[in-house]
Amino acid sequence: MDVAPLTADAGPVAPGAGDAEERSRGRRLRLVAWAAAAVAILGAAALTAWELAAARVPQHRAALEALIREHTGLDVGFKELTVRWGWYGPEAVFHRVVLGEPGGSSVLLRAPRLVVGLDTWRMLRSGELAVARITLVEPDIDLGTGAAGARTAHRPQAGHDSVLAAGARLLSRWRGGRIELEGGTLHWPMPGALPLTVGVQHAQLRRLAELWDADVQLLLPASLGESLHLSAQMRGDPAEPHAMSGSLGFDGRRLEFGGWREVIRDPAAERYLPGGGLGNLELHAQFADGRLLRADGKVLAEGLAWRGPAVAAESLGIGRLRGDWQLARRGEVWRLEAHALESGERAPAAFSASVDVASDAQSAQGRVESVPLPLLAAVARSFAPQLPLGQLSLEGVAHELSFDWNARRPAGERLRTSARLEELSIASLSHELTLTGLTAQLSGVDARLTLDLHGERAQLHALRAEPVSLEGLVVAARFALAAEHGGWQLRTDELAISRPDLALAASGTLAADGAGGKPRVAAHVALKQADAVLIAKLLGPGALAALGAASAAQLSIGRIENADLEWRGTVDPARAPWSAAGSVFRGAFELRDASLGGLDPWPQLEHLDAHLEWRGARVHAAIAAGQAGTFTLAGASAEWDALGERPTHLAARLTASAQPALAWLRAHRELAAYAPGIEDLDLRGDTRLDVDVLVPAAAGGSSTRANHAPRPRTRINAVLDGVQLRAVAGLPPIDALHGTLGFAGGHLQPSQLSGQWLGGPVALSVAERRDSGATALTIAGRGLAETRQALLAAGASDDAMLEGHAEWTALLTLLPGSEGSGLRWRVRADSNLIGVASRLPEPFAKSESVPLPLRVEVQAGADTGQLRLALGERLRATVALHRSGELWRIERGAVHLASTAPSLPEEPVLTLEGRMSRLDLPALLALWRQAARDAALPALRARLSAAQLAVGARTYDEVSVTAEAAPGGGTLELESAGLAGSASWPATVDDSHPALVHLSRLDAPQLGDGAWSPGLAAVLGPAARLSIDDLEWQGRSLGSLAAQLTFRSDGFDVGEARLAGENEDSHGSLHCQDGGGCRAEFSLDSRDAASTLAAFGFRPELAASRARLTGELEWPQAASPSLATLAGSLHMRLERGVTRTAAAAEGGVPLALLTVPALTAGMRAENRDGVLPALGFSRLTAEFELRDGQATVDLHFDGDAEILVRGRTGLLAHDYDEQAWILRGEQRLPAAVRRLGPTPKVAAVWLSLRELFAGSADRTRAALRLRGTWEEPMVTSAD
């Protein structure tokens, strides 16, 4: 190190900081020097010790062996000895060590190494070898060798005691110090089996004189658990355990408790050790002078099981147990306390217990709080296995459970118990029945217990296919249970369960002896006002089924008014209650307003009032009233045997509506064995059935009943009183049917019936007979039919076209169908129709006394058939039928108006062909439209010819008609000399889709004829469009007509009517109301007034270039529109015309309303006034009021002369009574009046004013009076 001296140039040294740093550095150097010296000294000492030990080890090998023998008391053998420096100093390592009993040949321990730690300090002081500790590495210890030595040296004791004695003897010979085990195995001998091998994870044992300290960590075999930690602090000699004192700790993890019974093998301890289970156990014990002072610990285990103390007792099982416990001695009493115990049951999470046991074991008292009831029941089953607790599932909590046992009390009174049970529920083992919401007080002396059971809102739950619950039950009961002589007895004299709709009381005894026999019962049960459905659901289907098939029905409603049951005998769930010899099982109950079903195929019983009683297997039921489907029970009784060993007899009287009863019978074809054939009859009305059914017992009893059901013997009498019979679907029914149908031996007996059909009497014979190898049901009938009723039944209108009565005969045969097909039937009916008068057109017209043979034959199956009809020589028909629901539909057919039978067409159509003498067009149209709407008919085609066609009052000769009709509509075409046209209509006729009637030519002598006939109008409703190309009236052509006809339920309308002629156009409308009148509005515009007058049949007495006539007329609907019934107003206006002379106007009738031609004709003889025969005019206006056959006239003629006319015209009398004014020159109306309005009324007012204000000289003298008839009018002066 180079050190430079300080110079003056460096300046003065700063004091403080440099000196402190120098002093700190010096102290650190001194400490390092001292430490190095100490290490050197220690190292030298250690080296010296090591050299000393190493130098002496070869010389003292024998001394080391002796030293180990002295410390352990065992002989030692090894293969090699080495020395090494360990953590604590020099160590002597013995390789492949063997330890054994001194002088013995057996080996107690083998280890790959035994390390002896030498005490260096003692060796330095004494110069001799000194042992500080001994460490065994991976030793293999066999305690069986030590146990054998112990048995040889002391007494021949095997198993657990010998192993413990050997261990105590080995420990007693140890001089002290410390022994450690690192790993290794320990072999524990097992008598009669291979020894257990325990893994040693770590072990340490220290001894200082009489003080012992041990700590062992073991790895257990699978049969004992997972691990075990043992610790101990003791004082004394292990060879003398009665003098030992100290504490002991035991901490086992995941112990298999069942395996420890084989290790401990202590008869006194085996009683308390569980035979199974897994868990953790901690134990801390203190003892003095070999006696236990106190102990405590913890337990956490699951699946615990203890063997019962009694023979054949059930094992006590606890699913889960957790808690702390303490055991301490207080004077002469040992007290065991357990707190916060958890058993894992469905009860409070924890409970506590305390037990005091006298040291002499002559008395014990205990108290348990909040113990789960399942745990308590399991303990009871283990101590008293004969009790039937195993058949029950108990839930709840036992509070204030206490017991007091004293061996000094007399036998039978030594144990006294009491408990209060809360939240109690009692259930069957399968939990099919569970009673909850109970409390109980339990008290007992030895094996005799008394249980007082209470419940204010108890609940009963039944686990069925449909769960059932009863809530709000009030329960009060006292039970006495005794378990003696290997048997038990449960008795109650007062058991009551009630709620507002139920009351049950029971008493009895249930007992079993100790010989393993079945329990015996002697019980009585009374039930009142209970819901029968609820009781049946609670009992389950097996309870009712035990009474036999006749009672295995399902209740859907009902009330048990009262019931009584007595049972004495052996309880065997696998057998019926009455099966055992000497058993008594009887009872009765009253059932009210019940609904009972399930007796397939019989209908459900409703509103049933019955009394049922049984004695053993014999059951009798008396039914006072009830409803069985459509049947009403007027009384019934039934007897049967629950075991099926005796016949079942059923007798009943029922009333029912026949139609729903037979509908139900048809739905249950299997009942043909009870009443064959009746299901094929269609009866409607009230009937009475007397039924007697006897079902023989099955061969072999109930065991073969299901497979060999005997055929029942049935007798049924059906009394018919005013019922209705429909023999075949589609035919009218037979009413007011009386008689009796009898069934016996599976067959219908010959029966006679009478009734009414088609308005007349009918007599029927119903029987069975063989037909084509099968049994057929036949109904032969004879009667008198009213034609009006026959028409109504056929769907025709009651129009009195047919009158009278006819006799008829018929035979209906009903044949059973083959497999897979339905019923087949055929009918043949005949009548000569004598007594029937027909006003129908040909070919159906006949007089009352003339016979006309009618034959109808029908053959049909379930869905198809064929009908043939013959009406004398006039008509033949053949049709194919198809059934749709209850009606028969014609698929195809042909009708010939001839004596030859037609053949069926190939197409689905009904054809009508032939010739008739007279054909009514409205009737034909009505029939055709009605047929088109009939769903029972196919498409229609007709080809007819007639000598005469009638349309209203008109007839036309030699007409041919072709028509077609279908659901979509129809058409008709006709052709004759005087009438030709067609008609068509859609499927639905309305305002938007009217019927169309087109006539190319119509000659109508009167306007009410032809297309306007009422019959044709009704057929065309509700809406029709009429068009006529050429309408002729009285030989004159009026032009073409078009009109819209609308028919209502209360009348009809004619709208958009237009008549277009050569010189005129007419428009109008008509409205008619039923019960009211008709109102017409029209207008006529003419371009040639003379031609128009001539066209309508009037004289052309007046000509005009333009004419217009408008009007509003009314008349009663009941009357035809005639002049006598018309009322209303007309307005006429003609322009630029001239009156014509009589010669020019010859022909037709005069139009009296014009007046001016009649006025000129009446003045023809008095030409002195200058009135010319023909007058020109520029305008003629007139207004008319029509009423009561009279027309009031106001007319103004403005032309060569001005003529004013007022008065009346007799429309019925054809006469005149009018006044006329002829004005010329200045007498004409002023221009101002004309501008005001030159109407007749205005002119009349002006003339009246002028007559009033003018002088006598100025008054006109031109007033005339028109009288006379239309053919001979007369004109006179008004004065």
PDB file of N, CA and C in Angstrom, residues 322-389:
ATOM      1  N   ARG A 322     -70.394 -34.461  13.119  1.00  0.00           N
ATOM      2  CA  ARG A 322     -69.359 -33.455  13.310  1.00  0.00           C
ATOM      3  C   ARG A 322     -69.606 -32.770  14.648  1.00  0.00           C
ATOM      4  N   GLY A 323     -68.530 -32.549  15.424  1.00  0.00           N
ATOM      5  CA  GLY A 323     -68.721 -31.858  16.686  1.00  0.00           C
ATOM      6  C   GLY A 323     -67.498 -31.952  17.602  1.00  0.00           C
ATOM      7  N   ASP A 324     -67.626 -31.278  18.752  1.00  0.00           N
ATOM      8  CA  ASP A 324     -66.603 -31.278  19.793  1.00  0.00           C
ATOM      9  C   ASP A 324     -67.153 -32.000  21.015  1.00  0.00           C
ATOM     10  N   TRP A 325     -66.287 -32.626  21.763  1.00  0.00           N
ATOM     11  CA  TRP A 325     -66.736 -33.337  22.959  1.00  0.00           C
ATOM     12  C   TRP A 325     -65.672 -33.216  24.057  1.00  0.00           C
ATOM     13  N   GLN A 326     -66.120 -33.368  25.292  1.00  0.00           N
ATOM     14  CA  GLN A 326     -65.242 -33.355  26.472  1.00  0.00           C
ATOM     15  C   GLN A 326     -65.705 -34.430  27.442  1.00  0.00           C
ATOM     16  N   LEU A 327     -64.707 -35.085  28.037  1.00  0.00           N
ATOM     17  CA  LEU A 327     -64.979 -36.095  29.064  1.00  0.00           C
ATOM     18  C   LEU A 327     -64.163 -35.720  30.297  1.00  0.00           C
ATOM     19  N   ALA A 328     -64.884 -35.610  31.404  1.00  0.00           N
ATOM     20  CA  ALA A 328     -64.189 -35.203  32.642  1.00  0.00           C
ATOM     21  C   ALA A 328     -64.853 -35.903  33.829  1.00  0.00           C
ATOM     22  N   ARG A 329     -64.037 -36.066  34.854  1.00  0.00           N
ATOM     23  CA  ARG A 329     -64.549 -36.715  36.065  1.00  0.00           C
ATOM     24  C   ARG A 329     -64.790 -35.645  37.114  1.00  0.00           C
ATOM     25  N   ARG A 330     -65.996 -35.732  37.688  1.00  0.00           N
ATOM     26  CA  ARG A 330     -66.365 -34.833  38.756  1.00  0.00           C
ATOM     27  C   ARG A 330     -66.770 -35.671  39.956  1.00  0.00           C
ATOM     28  N   GLY A 331     -65.867 -35.785  40.812  1.00  0.00           N
ATOM     29  CA  GLY A 331     -66.119 -36.644  41.981  1.00  0.00           C
ATOM     30  C   GLY A 331     -66.239 -38.091  41.565  1.00  0.00           C
ATOM     31  N   GLU A 332     -67.409 -38.659  41.873  1.00  0.00           N
ATOM     32  CA  GLU A 332     -67.638 -40.051  41.528  1.00  0.00           C
ATOM     33  C   GLU A 332     -68.423 -40.201  40.236  1.00  0.00           C
ATOM     34  N   VAL A 333     -68.512 -39.136  39.494  1.00  0.00           N
ATOM     35  CA  VAL A 333     -69.318 -39.165  38.282  1.00  0.00           C
ATOM     36  C   VAL A 333     -68.468 -38.722  37.086  1.00  0.00           C
ATOM     37  N   TRP A 334     -68.593 -39.478  36.063  1.00  0.00           N
ATOM     38  CA  TRP A 334     -67.979 -39.101  34.784  1.00  0.00           C
ATOM     39  C   TRP A 334     -69.015 -38.357  33.942  1.00  0.00           C
ATOM     40  N   ARG A 335     -68.628 -37.225  33.377  1.00  0.00           N
ATOM     41  CA  ARG A 335     -69.550 -36.456  32.538  1.00  0.00           C
ATOM     42  C   ARG A 335     -68.976 -36.338  31.126  1.00  0.00           C
ATOM     43  N   LEU A 336     -69.808 -36.741  30.195  1.00  0.00           N
ATOM     44  CA  LEU A 336     -69.480 -36.601  28.776  1.00  0.00           C
ATOM     45  C   LEU A 336     -70.392 -35.524  28.194  1.00  0.00           C
ATOM     46  N   GLU A 337     -69.778 -34.493  27.612  1.00  0.00           N
ATOM     47  CA  GLU A 337     -70.537 -33.417  26.994  1.00  0.00           C
ATOM     48  C   GLU A 337     -70.117 -33.272  25.536  1.00  0.00           C
ATOM     49  N   ALA A 338     -71.139 -33.067  24.712  1.00  0.00           N
ATOM     50  CA  ALA A 338     -70.895 -32.846  23.280  1.00  0.00           C
ATOM     51  C   ALA A 338     -71.662 -31.602  22.864  1.00  0.00           C
ATOM     52  N   HIS A 339     -70.989 -30.703  22.180  1.00  0.00           N
ATOM     53  CA  HIS A 339     -71.597 -29.441  21.777  1.00  0.00           C
ATOM     54  C   HIS A 339     -71.494 -29.291  20.265  1.00  0.00           C
ATOM     55  N   ALA A 340     -72.499 -28.579  19.747  1.00  0.00           N
ATOM     56  CA  ALA A 340     -72.505 -28.253  18.311  1.00  0.00           C
ATOM     57  C   ALA A 340     -72.352 -29.497  17.442  1.00  0.00           C
ATOM     58  N   LEU A 341     -73.043 -30.566  17.854  1.00  0.00           N
ATOM     59  CA  LEU A 341     -72.999 -31.783  17.060  1.00  0.00           C
ATOM     60  C   LEU A 341     -73.869 -31.622  15.813  1.00  0.00           C
ATOM     61  N   GLU A 342     -73.350 -32.079  14.724  1.00  0.00           N
ATOM     62  CA  GLU A 342     -74.079 -32.064  13.466  1.00  0.00           C
ATOM     63  C   GLU A 342     -74.128 -33.473  12.926  1.00  0.00           C
ATOM     64  N   SER A 343     -75.358 -33.950  12.701  1.00  0.00           N
ATOM     65  CA  SER A 343     -75.490 -35.330  12.238  1.00  0.00           C
ATOM     66  C   SER A 343     -75.795 -35.420  10.751  1.00  0.00           C
ATOM     67  N   GLY A 344     -76.054 -34.265  10.124  1.00  0.00           N
ATOM     68  CA  GLY A 344     -76.351 -34.310   8.697  1.00  0.00           C
ATOM     69  C   GLY A 344     -77.776 -34.667   8.391  1.00  0.00           C
ATOM     70  N   GLU A 345     -78.650 -34.866   9.403  1.00  0.00           N
ATOM     71  CA  GLU A 345     -80.048 -35.171   9.157  1.00  0.00           C
ATOM     72  C   GLU A 345     -80.798 -33.892   8.813  1.00  0.00           C
ATOM     73  N   ARG A 346     -82.025 -34.065   8.240  1.00  0.00           N
ATOM     74  CA  ARG A 346     -82.860 -32.916   7.896  1.00  0.00           C
ATOM     75  C   ARG A 346     -83.559 -32.416   9.154  1.00  0.00           C
ATOM     76  N   ALA A 347     -82.812 -31.756  10.018  1.00  0.00           N
ATOM     77  CA  ALA A 347     -83.268 -31.265  11.313  1.00  0.00           C
ATOM     78  C   ALA A 347     -82.407 -30.063  11.624  1.00  0.00           C
ATOM     79  N   PRO A 348     -82.494 -29.520  12.847  1.00  0.00           N
ATOM     80  CA  PRO A 348     -81.585 -28.426  13.180  1.00  0.00           C
ATOM     81  C   PRO A 348     -80.139 -28.793  12.904  1.00  0.00           C
ATOM     82  N   ALA A 349     -79.362 -27.796  12.574  1.00  0.00           N
ATOM     83  CA  ALA A 349     -77.992 -28.054  12.133  1.00  0.00           C
ATOM     84  C   ALA A 349     -77.142 -28.651  13.232  1.00  0.00           C
ATOM     85  N   ALA A 350     -77.432 -28.369  14.465  1.00  0.00           N
ATOM     86  CA  ALA A 350     -76.569 -28.843  15.541  1.00  0.00           C
ATOM     87  C   ALA A 350     -77.424 -29.184  16.750  1.00  0.00           C
ATOM     88  N   PHE A 351     -76.910 -30.121  17.550  1.00  0.00           N
ATOM     89  CA  PHE A 351     -77.577 -30.455  18.797  1.00  0.00           C
ATOM     90  C   PHE A 351     -76.484 -30.702  19.841  1.00  0.00           C
ATOM     91  N   SER A 352     -76.896 -30.791  21.067  1.00  0.00           N
ATOM     92  CA  SER A 352     -75.954 -30.986  22.167  1.00  0.00           C
ATOM     93  C   SER A 352     -76.461 -32.103  23.060  1.00  0.00           C
ATOM     94  N   ALA A 353     -75.493 -32.693  23.803  1.00  0.00           N
ATOM     95  CA  ALA A 353     -75.840 -33.808  24.694  1.00  0.00           C
ATOM     96  C   ALA A 353     -74.907 -33.797  25.885  1.00  0.00           C
ATOM     97  N   SER A 354     -75.424 -34.270  26.988  1.00  0.00           N
ATOM     98  CA  SER A 354     -74.600 -34.457  28.188  1.00  0.00           C
ATOM     99  C   SER A 354     -75.057 -35.729  28.876  1.00  0.00           C
ATOM    100  N   VAL A 355     -74.071 -36.544  29.343  1.00  0.00           N
ATOM    101  CA  VAL A 355     -74.349 -37.829  29.990  1.00  0.00           C
ATOM    102  C   VAL A 355     -73.489 -37.919  31.242  1.00  0.00           C
ATOM    103  N   ASP A 356     -74.153 -38.259  32.350  1.00  0.00           N
ATOM    104  CA  ASP A 356     -73.457 -38.476  33.617  1.00  0.00           C
ATOM    105  C   ASP A 356     -73.551 -39.953  33.951  1.00  0.00           C
ATOM    106  N   VAL A 357     -72.362 -40.557  34.179  1.00  0.00           N
ATOM    107  CA  VAL A 357     -72.304 -41.983  34.507  1.00  0.00           C
ATOM    108  C   VAL A 357     -71.549 -42.134  35.809  1.00  0.00           C
ATOM    109  N   ALA A 358     -72.156 -42.856  36.735  1.00  0.00           N
ATOM    110  CA  ALA A 358     -71.488 -43.110  38.022  1.00  0.00           C
ATOM    111  C   ALA A 358     -70.238 -43.940  37.797  1.00  0.00           C
ATOM    112  N   SER A 359     -69.267 -43.684  38.652  1.00  0.00           N
ATOM    113  CA  SER A 359     -67.988 -44.402  38.482  1.00  0.00           C
ATOM    114  C   SER A 359     -68.144 -45.890  38.674  1.00  0.00           C
ATOM    115  N   ASP A 360     -69.177 -46.308  39.417  1.00  0.00           N
ATOM    116  CA  ASP A 360     -69.388 -47.744  39.598  1.00  0.00           C
ATOM    117  C   ASP A 360     -70.331 -48.309  38.536  1.00  0.00           C
ATOM    118  N   ALA A 361     -70.705 -47.473  37.567  1.00  0.00           N
ATOM    119  CA  ALA A 361     -71.551 -47.894  36.450  1.00  0.00           C
ATOM    120  C   ALA A 361     -72.896 -48.423  36.905  1.00  0.00           C
ATOM    121  N   GLN A 362     -73.413 -47.958  38.032  1.00  0.00           N
ATOM    122  CA  GLN A 362     -74.721 -48.406  38.525  1.00  0.00           C
ATOM    123  C   GLN A 362     -75.835 -47.443  38.165  1.00  0.00           C
ATOM    124  N   SER A 363     -75.509 -46.282  37.669  1.00  0.00           N
ATOM    125  CA  SER A 363     -76.540 -45.323  37.287  1.00  0.00           C
ATOM    126  C   SER A 363     -76.005 -44.419  36.197  1.00  0.00           C
ATOM    127  N   ALA A 364     -76.938 -43.893  35.425  1.00  0.00           N
ATOM    128  CA  ALA A 364     -76.583 -42.967  34.340  1.00  0.00           C
ATOM    129  C   ALA A 364     -77.785 -42.077  34.045  1.00  0.00           C
ATOM    130  N   GLN A 365     -77.478 -40.809  33.835  1.00  0.00           N
ATOM    131  CA  GLN A 365     -78.501 -39.844  33.446  1.00  0.00           C
ATOM    132  C   GLN A 365     -77.966 -39.052  32.245  1.00  0.00           C
ATOM    133  N   GLY A 366     -78.909 -38.675  31.398  1.00  0.00           N
ATOM    134  CA  GLY A 366     -78.484 -37.928  30.225  1.00  0.00           C
ATOM    135  C   GLY A 366     -79.572 -36.994  29.723  1.00  0.00           C
ATOM    136  N   ARG A 367     -79.162 -36.023  28.936  1.00  0.00           N
ATOM    137  CA  ARG A 367     -80.092 -35.049  28.357  1.00  0.00           C
ATOM    138  C   ARG A 367     -79.545 -34.638  26.994  1.00  0.00           C
ATOM    139  N   VAL A 368     -80.419 -34.656  26.053  1.00  0.00           N
ATOM    140  CA  VAL A 368     -80.045 -34.294  24.685  1.00  0.00           C
ATOM    141  C   VAL A 368     -81.003 -33.200  24.209  1.00  0.00           C
ATOM    142  N   GLU A 369     -80.457 -32.172  23.598  1.00  0.00           N
ATOM    143  CA  GLU A 369     -81.248 -31.071  23.081  1.00  0.00           C
ATOM    144  C   GLU A 369     -81.199 -31.066  21.560  1.00  0.00           C
ATOM    145  N   SER A 370     -82.394 -31.016  20.981  1.00  0.00           N
ATOM    146  CA  SER A 370     -82.538 -30.832  19.532  1.00  0.00           C
ATOM    147  C   SER A 370     -81.870 -31.934  18.734  1.00  0.00           C
ATOM    148  N   VAL A 371     -82.103 -33.166  19.129  1.00  0.00           N
ATOM    149  CA  VAL A 371     -81.529 -34.272  18.387  1.00  0.00           C
ATOM    150  C   VAL A 371     -82.453 -34.614  17.222  1.00  0.00           C
ATOM    151  N   PRO A 372     -81.913 -34.849  16.059  1.00  0.00           N
ATOM    152  CA  PRO A 372     -82.758 -35.249  14.922  1.00  0.00           C
ATOM    153  C   PRO A 372     -83.468 -36.563  15.216  1.00  0.00           C
ATOM    154  N   LEU A 373     -84.754 -36.601  14.865  1.00  0.00           N
ATOM    155  CA  LEU A 373     -85.546 -37.791  15.140  1.00  0.00           C
ATOM    156  C   LEU A 373     -85.075 -39.013  14.358  1.00  0.00           C
ATOM    157  N   PRO A 374     -84.627 -38.902  13.103  1.00  0.00           N
ATOM    158  CA  PRO A 374     -84.113 -40.095  12.425  1.00  0.00           C
ATOM    159  C   PRO A 374     -82.940 -40.722  13.165  1.00  0.00           C
ATOM    160  N   LEU A 375     -82.080 -39.901  13.769  1.00  0.00           N
ATOM    161  CA  LEU A 375     -80.970 -40.446  14.532  1.00  0.00           C
ATOM    162  C   LEU A 375     -81.474 -41.167  15.771  1.00  0.00           C
ATOM    163  N   LEU A 376     -82.455 -40.570  16.418  1.00  0.00           N
ATOM    164  CA  LEU A 376     -83.027 -41.202  17.600  1.00  0.00           C
ATOM    165  C   LEU A 376     -83.704 -42.517  17.234  1.00  0.00           C
ATOM    166  N   ALA A 377     -84.423 -42.547  16.099  1.00  0.00           N
ATOM    167  CA  ALA A 377     -85.071 -43.784  15.667  1.00  0.00           C
ATOM    168  C   ALA A 377     -84.050 -44.850  15.319  1.00  0.00           C
ATOM    169  N   ALA A 378     -82.939 -44.451  14.718  1.00  0.00           N
ATOM    170  CA  ALA A 378     -81.911 -45.427  14.391  1.00  0.00           C
ATOM    171  C   ALA A 378     -81.326 -46.037  15.661  1.00  0.00           C
ATOM    172  N   VAL A 379     -81.119 -45.233  16.706  1.00  0.00           N
ATOM    173  CA  VAL A 379     -80.627 -45.772  17.986  1.00  0.00           C
ATOM    174  C   VAL A 379     -81.632 -46.746  18.575  1.00  0.00           C
ATOM    175  N   ALA A 380     -82.921 -46.370  18.496  1.00  0.00           N
ATOM    176  CA  ALA A 380     -83.955 -47.252  19.036  1.00  0.00           C
ATOM    177  C   ALA A 380     -83.999 -48.577  18.287  1.00  0.00           C
ATOM    178  N   ARG A 381     -83.852 -48.538  16.973  1.00  0.00           N
ATOM    179  CA  ARG A 381     -83.867 -49.790  16.204  1.00  0.00           C
ATOM    180  C   ARG A 381     -82.692 -50.672  16.542  1.00  0.00           C
ATOM    181  N   SER A 382     -81.557 -50.073  16.863  1.00  0.00           N
ATOM    182  CA  SER A 382     -80.391 -50.900  17.188  1.00  0.00           C
ATOM    183  C   SER A 382     -80.534 -51.559  18.543  1.00  0.00           C
ATOM    184  N   PHE A 383     -81.231 -50.913  19.495  1.00  0.00           N
ATOM    185  CA  PHE A 383     -81.416 -51.498  20.807  1.00  0.00           C
ATOM    186  C   PHE A 383     -82.660 -52.390  20.871  1.00  0.00           C
ATOM    187  N   ALA A 384     -83.682 -52.093  20.046  1.00  0.00           N
ATOM    188  CA  ALA A 384     -84.909 -52.898  20.056  1.00  0.00           C
ATOM    189  C   ALA A 384     -85.242 -53.243  18.611  1.00  0.00           C
ATOM    190  N   PRO A 385     -84.570 -54.221  18.047  1.00  0.00           N
ATOM    191  CA  PRO A 385     -84.768 -54.517  16.628  1.00  0.00           C
ATOM    192  C   PRO A 385     -86.154 -55.053  16.303  1.00  0.00           C
ATOM    193  N   GLN A 386     -86.877 -55.552  17.300  1.00  0.00           N
ATOM    194  CA  GLN A 386     -88.181 -56.099  16.990  1.00  0.00           C
ATOM    195  C   GLN A 386     -89.223 -55.031  16.698  1.00  0.00           C
ATOM    196  N   LEU A 387     -88.975 -53.773  17.053  1.00  0.00           N
ATOM    197  CA  LEU A 387     -89.941 -52.720  16.801  1.00  0.00           C
ATOM    198  C   LEU A 387     -90.069 -52.457  15.294  1.00  0.00           C
ATOM    199  N   PRO A 388     -91.263 -52.135  14.843  1.00  0.00           N
ATOM    200  CA  PRO A 388     -91.469 -51.928  13.397  1.00  0.00           C
ATOM    201  C   PRO A 388     -91.019 -50.558  12.916  1.00  0.00           C
ATOM    202  N   LEU A 389     -90.043 -49.983  13.602  1.00  0.00           N
ATOM    203  CA  LEU A 389     -89.593 -48.656  13.185  1.00  0.00           C
ATOM    204  C   LEU A 389     -88.950 -48.664  11.807  1.00  0.00           C
TER     205      LEU A 389
END
